[in-house]
Amino acid sequence: MTFEIIGFDQVEGVAVITLNRPEKLNSFNQTMAYELQAALDHCMDDRDVRCVVITGAGRAFCAGQDLEEAIAADAADIEEHVETKYNPIVRKIRAIKKPVIAAVNGVAAGAGANLAYCCDIIVAAESAKFIQSFINIGLIPDTGGTYFLPRMVGMHKATALMMLGEKMTAQEGKDLGIVHQIFPDAELMDGVMGLGKRMAAMPTKGLGLIKKAINMSLVHDLDQQLEVERDLQGRAGRTYDNAEGINAFLEKRKPVFKGE
Ligand code: LHQ
């Protein structure tokens, strides 16, 4: 797939989407938002893609909305802008039945931070920073931030991050449980590709069902969630990869998962 702005590569089952407006710190203009949506649709549909990595070109991950484009736009259309540019990205990332990894290579601000937060696993370069910068321009967090962040770090920490709009380091993010792993800056892409290829060789259907169960757990009580686990375990237990995993264990060999 080729795009005007974003980069898109497929390597050994891993699709790598690179936000690529480095001179604007990969901030979202309209084209980049729609291209990211199209790339996510492709990842959703292509059976050869078994893991997705989202990263940024240059020194930033993503600085949120391109504010030059925002100031030129009609303020009356903000709701439409959020609904057509950002909300579909969050919905698609949560709906893809495959792991989506954010490889945060530098600053992630505004919608850029929340793009990372709606991914399944976040890895970061040592120098990466996360900022709920919305309030610094009088806005509230969007792109799922007010949904995910309180669930990730608790109400009061989320409120402080959102209200104060201060920079959070990768290490602080790791201490809070947001960042799974930190790599030296120069080793981030090798590190995330190692993780991505490992996940692309795992039981993809099972990973997708874990993701579905987690999505549902965010709004369910225990009884509802126990029913979800029963039903999804039934689906996981009828996959090729479940049989392969059990057979490989009993035959004392390494499993070869097909993602089916
Ligand atoms: C930028 C941007 C940027 C354009 C850096 N746009 N050029 C939803 C609904 C409707 C409307 C609005 O938005 C939303 C969702 C949102 O995402 S709202 C939040 C939008 N994002 C921000 O407010 C972040 C603005 N950027 C910053 O605070 C800083 O640039 C950060 C902290 C990200 C990085 O700081 P520095 O490392 O000091 O870099 P810098 O500020 O010097 O930026 C480098 C260049 O990138 C600079 O251009 P220049 O031509 O002077 O080199 C900036 O103007 C440009 N840039 N962010 N969002």
Short mmCIF file of C-alpha atoms in Angstrom, two decimals, residues 21-244:
data_model
loop_
_atom_site.label_atom_id
_atom_site.label_comp_id
_atom_site.label_asym_id
_atom_site.label_seq_id
_atom_site.Cartn_x
_atom_site.Cartn_y
_atom_site.Cartn_z
CA ARG A 21 5.19 14.80 8.71
CA PRO A 22 8.38 15.22 10.72
CA GLU A 23 8.69 18.98 10.09
CA LYS A 24 5.33 19.38 11.91
CA LEU A 25 6.19 16.74 14.52
CA ASN A 26 3.83 14.32 12.70
CA SER A 27 0.79 16.37 13.76
CA PHE A 28 -2.47 15.26 12.15
CA ASN A 29 -3.70 17.05 9.10
CA GLN A 30 -6.86 15.78 7.41
CA THR A 31 -4.99 13.63 4.87
CA MET A 32 -2.88 11.91 7.52
CA ALA A 33 -5.95 11.12 9.63
CA TYR A 34 -7.76 9.56 6.66
CA GLU A 35 -4.66 7.66 5.56
CA LEU A 36 -4.20 6.21 9.04
CA GLN A 37 -7.83 5.07 8.93
CA ALA A 38 -7.27 3.41 5.53
CA ALA A 39 -4.08 1.70 6.71
CA LEU A 40 -5.92 0.37 9.78
CA ASP A 41 -8.73 -0.95 7.52
CA HIS A 42 -6.12 -2.77 5.45
CA CYS A 43 -4.56 -4.28 8.60
CA MET A 44 -8.01 -5.37 9.74
CA ASP A 45 -8.74 -7.20 6.46
CA ASP A 46 -5.34 -8.61 5.43
CA ARG A 47 -4.84 -12.08 6.91
CA ASP A 48 -1.08 -11.78 6.37
CA VAL A 49 -0.98 -8.92 8.89
CA ARG A 50 -0.83 -10.48 12.36
CA CYS A 51 0.54 -7.50 14.32
CA VAL A 52 0.49 -3.73 13.73
CA VAL A 53 3.10 -1.19 14.83
CA ILE A 54 2.41 2.55 14.79
CA THR A 55 5.37 4.92 15.08
CA GLY A 56 6.51 8.36 13.96
CA ALA A 57 9.22 9.65 11.60
CA GLY A 58 11.91 11.96 12.95
CA ARG A 59 12.06 13.22 16.52
CA ALA A 60 8.34 13.03 17.38
CA PHE A 61 5.67 10.35 17.61
CA CYS A 62 2.77 12.74 16.98
CA ALA A 63 1.98 16.28 18.18
CA GLY A 64 -1.80 15.84 17.89
CA GLN A 65 -3.89 18.01 15.64
CA ASP A 66 -2.03 20.27 13.20
CA LEU A 67 -2.88 23.58 14.83
CA GLU A 68 -2.31 25.60 11.65
CA GLU A 69 -4.96 23.52 9.93
CA ALA A 70 -7.20 23.77 13.02
CA ILE A 71 -7.05 27.56 13.19
CA ALA A 72 -7.90 27.80 9.49
CA ALA A 73 -10.93 25.52 9.94
CA ASP A 74 -14.43 26.56 10.89
CA ALA A 75 -14.82 26.31 14.70
CA ALA A 76 -18.45 25.32 14.13
CA ASP A 77 -17.25 22.03 12.66
CA ILE A 78 -15.20 20.76 15.62
CA GLU A 79 -17.67 17.98 16.48
CA GLU A 80 -17.67 16.79 12.87
CA HIS A 81 -13.88 16.97 12.83
CA VAL A 82 -13.55 14.79 15.94
CA GLU A 83 -16.21 12.37 14.71
CA THR A 84 -14.74 11.89 11.24
CA LYS A 85 -10.96 12.17 11.87
CA TYR A 86 -10.19 10.92 15.37
CA ASN A 87 -13.06 8.74 16.59
CA PRO A 88 -12.78 6.27 13.67
CA ILE A 89 -9.06 5.82 14.40
CA VAL A 90 -9.78 4.85 18.03
CA ARG A 91 -12.67 2.57 17.04
CA LYS A 92 -10.59 0.83 14.38
CA ILE A 93 -7.61 0.27 16.70
CA ARG A 94 -9.86 -1.23 19.37
CA ALA A 95 -11.75 -3.34 16.80
CA ILE A 96 -8.74 -4.85 14.96
CA LYS A 97 -8.55 -8.48 16.06
CA LYS A 98 -4.76 -8.33 16.22
CA PRO A 99 -2.29 -6.64 18.56
CA VAL A 100 -1.53 -2.98 17.84
CA ILE A 101 1.74 -1.71 19.32
CA ALA A 102 2.53 2.00 19.70
CA ALA A 103 6.27 2.57 19.32
CA VAL A 104 6.56 6.05 20.81
CA ASN A 105 9.82 7.36 19.41
CA GLY A 106 9.57 10.95 20.72
CA VAL A 107 7.05 13.47 21.94
CA ALA A 108 3.39 12.34 21.90
CA ALA A 109 1.08 15.29 22.55
CA GLY A 110 -2.69 15.80 22.49
CA ALA A 111 -4.40 13.38 20.12
CA GLY A 112 -0.92 11.91 19.54
CA ALA A 113 -0.64 10.81 23.19
CA ASN A 114 -4.14 9.39 23.14
CA LEU A 115 -3.45 7.58 19.87
CA ALA A 116 -0.72 5.72 21.77
CA TYR A 117 -3.00 5.13 24.77
CA CYS A 118 -5.68 3.34 22.73
CA CYS A 119 -3.13 0.84 21.37
CA ASP A 120 -2.73 -2.56 23.03
CA ILE A 121 0.91 -2.27 24.06
CA ILE A 122 3.04 0.85 24.32
CA VAL A 123 6.81 0.75 24.01
CA ALA A 124 8.85 3.93 24.10
CA ALA A 125 12.25 5.40 23.39
CA GLU A 126 14.09 6.61 26.49
CA SER A 127 13.60 10.25 25.42
CA ALA A 128 9.87 9.93 24.61
CA LYS A 129 7.44 12.26 26.37
CA PHE A 130 3.67 12.14 26.73
CA ILE A 131 1.59 15.31 27.15
CA GLN A 132 -2.14 15.81 27.59
CA SER A 133 -1.52 19.18 25.98
CA PHE A 134 -5.17 19.88 25.11
CA ILE A 135 -5.78 22.16 28.10
CA ASN A 136 -2.79 24.30 27.12
CA ILE A 137 -4.96 25.50 24.22
CA GLY A 138 -8.23 25.42 26.19
CA LEU A 139 -9.46 22.03 24.90
CA ILE A 140 -10.39 18.78 26.60
CA PRO A 141 -8.71 15.45 25.80
CA ASP A 142 -10.31 13.58 22.90
CA THR A 143 -9.25 10.53 20.85
CA GLY A 144 -10.45 8.32 23.72
CA GLY A 145 -8.24 9.96 26.36
CA THR A 146 -10.99 10.58 28.90
CA TYR A 147 -12.03 6.92 28.52
CA PHE A 148 -8.69 5.15 28.62
CA LEU A 149 -6.52 7.29 30.90
CA PRO A 150 -8.67 7.08 34.09
CA ARG A 151 -8.92 3.33 33.53
CA MET A 152 -5.15 3.10 33.04
CA VAL A 153 -3.92 5.18 35.96
CA GLY A 154 -6.96 5.92 38.16
CA MET A 155 -9.16 8.99 38.36
CA HIS A 156 -6.92 11.36 40.28
CA LYS A 157 -3.70 10.77 38.36
CA ALA A 158 -5.62 11.02 35.08
CA THR A 159 -7.23 14.27 36.22
CA ALA A 160 -3.86 15.76 37.18
CA LEU A 161 -2.32 14.75 33.84
CA MET A 162 -5.25 16.19 31.89
CA MET A 163 -5.73 19.37 33.93
CA LEU A 164 -2.06 20.29 34.28
CA GLY A 165 -0.95 19.41 30.73
CA GLU A 166 2.58 18.68 31.91
CA LYS A 167 5.14 16.47 30.18
CA MET A 168 5.38 12.88 31.43
CA THR A 169 8.62 11.02 30.72
CA ALA A 170 8.80 7.49 29.34
CA GLN A 171 10.11 6.32 32.73
CA GLU A 172 7.16 7.95 34.55
CA GLY A 173 4.86 6.25 32.03
CA LYS A 174 6.53 2.91 32.79
CA ASP A 175 6.22 3.48 36.53
CA LEU A 176 2.49 4.11 36.03
CA GLY A 177 2.10 0.91 34.00
CA ILE A 178 1.31 2.77 30.76
CA VAL A 179 4.59 1.96 29.00
CA HIS A 180 5.42 -1.74 28.76
CA GLN A 181 9.09 -1.40 27.79
CA ILE A 182 11.64 1.37 27.25
CA PHE A 183 14.43 1.09 24.70
CA PRO A 184 17.50 3.30 24.17
CA ASP A 185 16.48 5.75 21.43
CA ALA A 186 18.65 4.14 18.73
CA GLU A 187 17.31 0.66 19.56
CA LEU A 188 13.57 1.37 19.58
CA MET A 189 12.76 0.12 16.09
CA ASP A 190 14.84 -3.06 16.40
CA GLY A 191 13.23 -3.66 19.78
CA VAL A 192 9.66 -3.12 18.61
CA MET A 193 10.20 -5.21 15.47
CA GLY A 194 11.46 -8.04 17.66
CA LEU A 195 8.33 -7.79 19.77
CA GLY A 196 6.10 -7.39 16.70
CA LYS A 197 7.53 -10.45 14.91
CA ARG A 198 7.21 -12.48 18.09
CA MET A 199 3.54 -11.49 18.42
CA ALA A 200 2.90 -12.08 14.70
CA ALA A 201 3.94 -15.72 15.24
CA MET A 202 1.56 -16.18 18.20
CA PRO A 203 -2.02 -17.53 18.09
CA THR A 204 -3.57 -14.48 16.41
CA LYS A 205 -7.17 -15.54 17.01
CA GLY A 206 -6.41 -15.97 20.72
CA LEU A 207 -4.76 -12.53 20.86
CA GLY A 208 -7.80 -11.01 19.17
CA LEU A 209 -10.12 -12.69 21.65
CA ILE A 210 -8.04 -11.42 24.60
CA LYS A 211 -8.41 -7.93 23.14
CA LYS A 212 -12.17 -8.38 22.76
CA ALA A 213 -12.44 -9.58 26.38
CA ILE A 214 -10.43 -6.59 27.61
CA ASN A 215 -12.59 -4.18 25.58
CA MET A 216 -15.69 -5.65 27.20
CA SER A 217 -14.19 -5.79 30.72
CA LEU A 218 -13.90 -2.01 30.69
CA VAL A 219 -17.68 -1.68 31.01
CA HIS A 220 -18.82 -5.03 32.51
CA ASP A 221 -19.48 -6.30 36.01
CA LEU A 222 -18.00 -9.65 37.11
CA ASP A 223 -20.98 -11.80 36.11
CA GLN A 224 -21.15 -10.25 32.65
CA GLN A 225 -17.44 -10.74 32.21
CA LEU A 226 -17.52 -14.38 33.33
CA GLU A 227 -20.08 -14.98 30.57
CA VAL A 228 -17.82 -13.23 28.07
CA GLU A 229 -14.88 -15.42 29.13
CA ARG A 230 -17.01 -18.57 28.76
CA ASP A 231 -18.12 -17.64 25.25
CA LEU A 232 -14.76 -16.40 23.99
CA GLN A 233 -12.96 -19.41 25.50
CA GLY A 234 -15.31 -21.56 23.46
CA ARG A 235 -14.15 -19.76 20.34
CA ALA A 236 -10.46 -19.89 21.31
CA GLY A 237 -10.80 -23.58 22.13
CA ARG A 238 -12.01 -24.37 18.61
CA THR A 239 -9.06 -22.72 16.80
CA TYR A 240 -6.34 -24.54 14.91
CA ASP A 241 -3.74 -22.84 17.10
CA ASN A 242 -5.29 -24.20 20.30
CA ALA A 243 -5.00 -27.76 18.97
CA GLU A 244 -1.49 -27.07 17.71
#
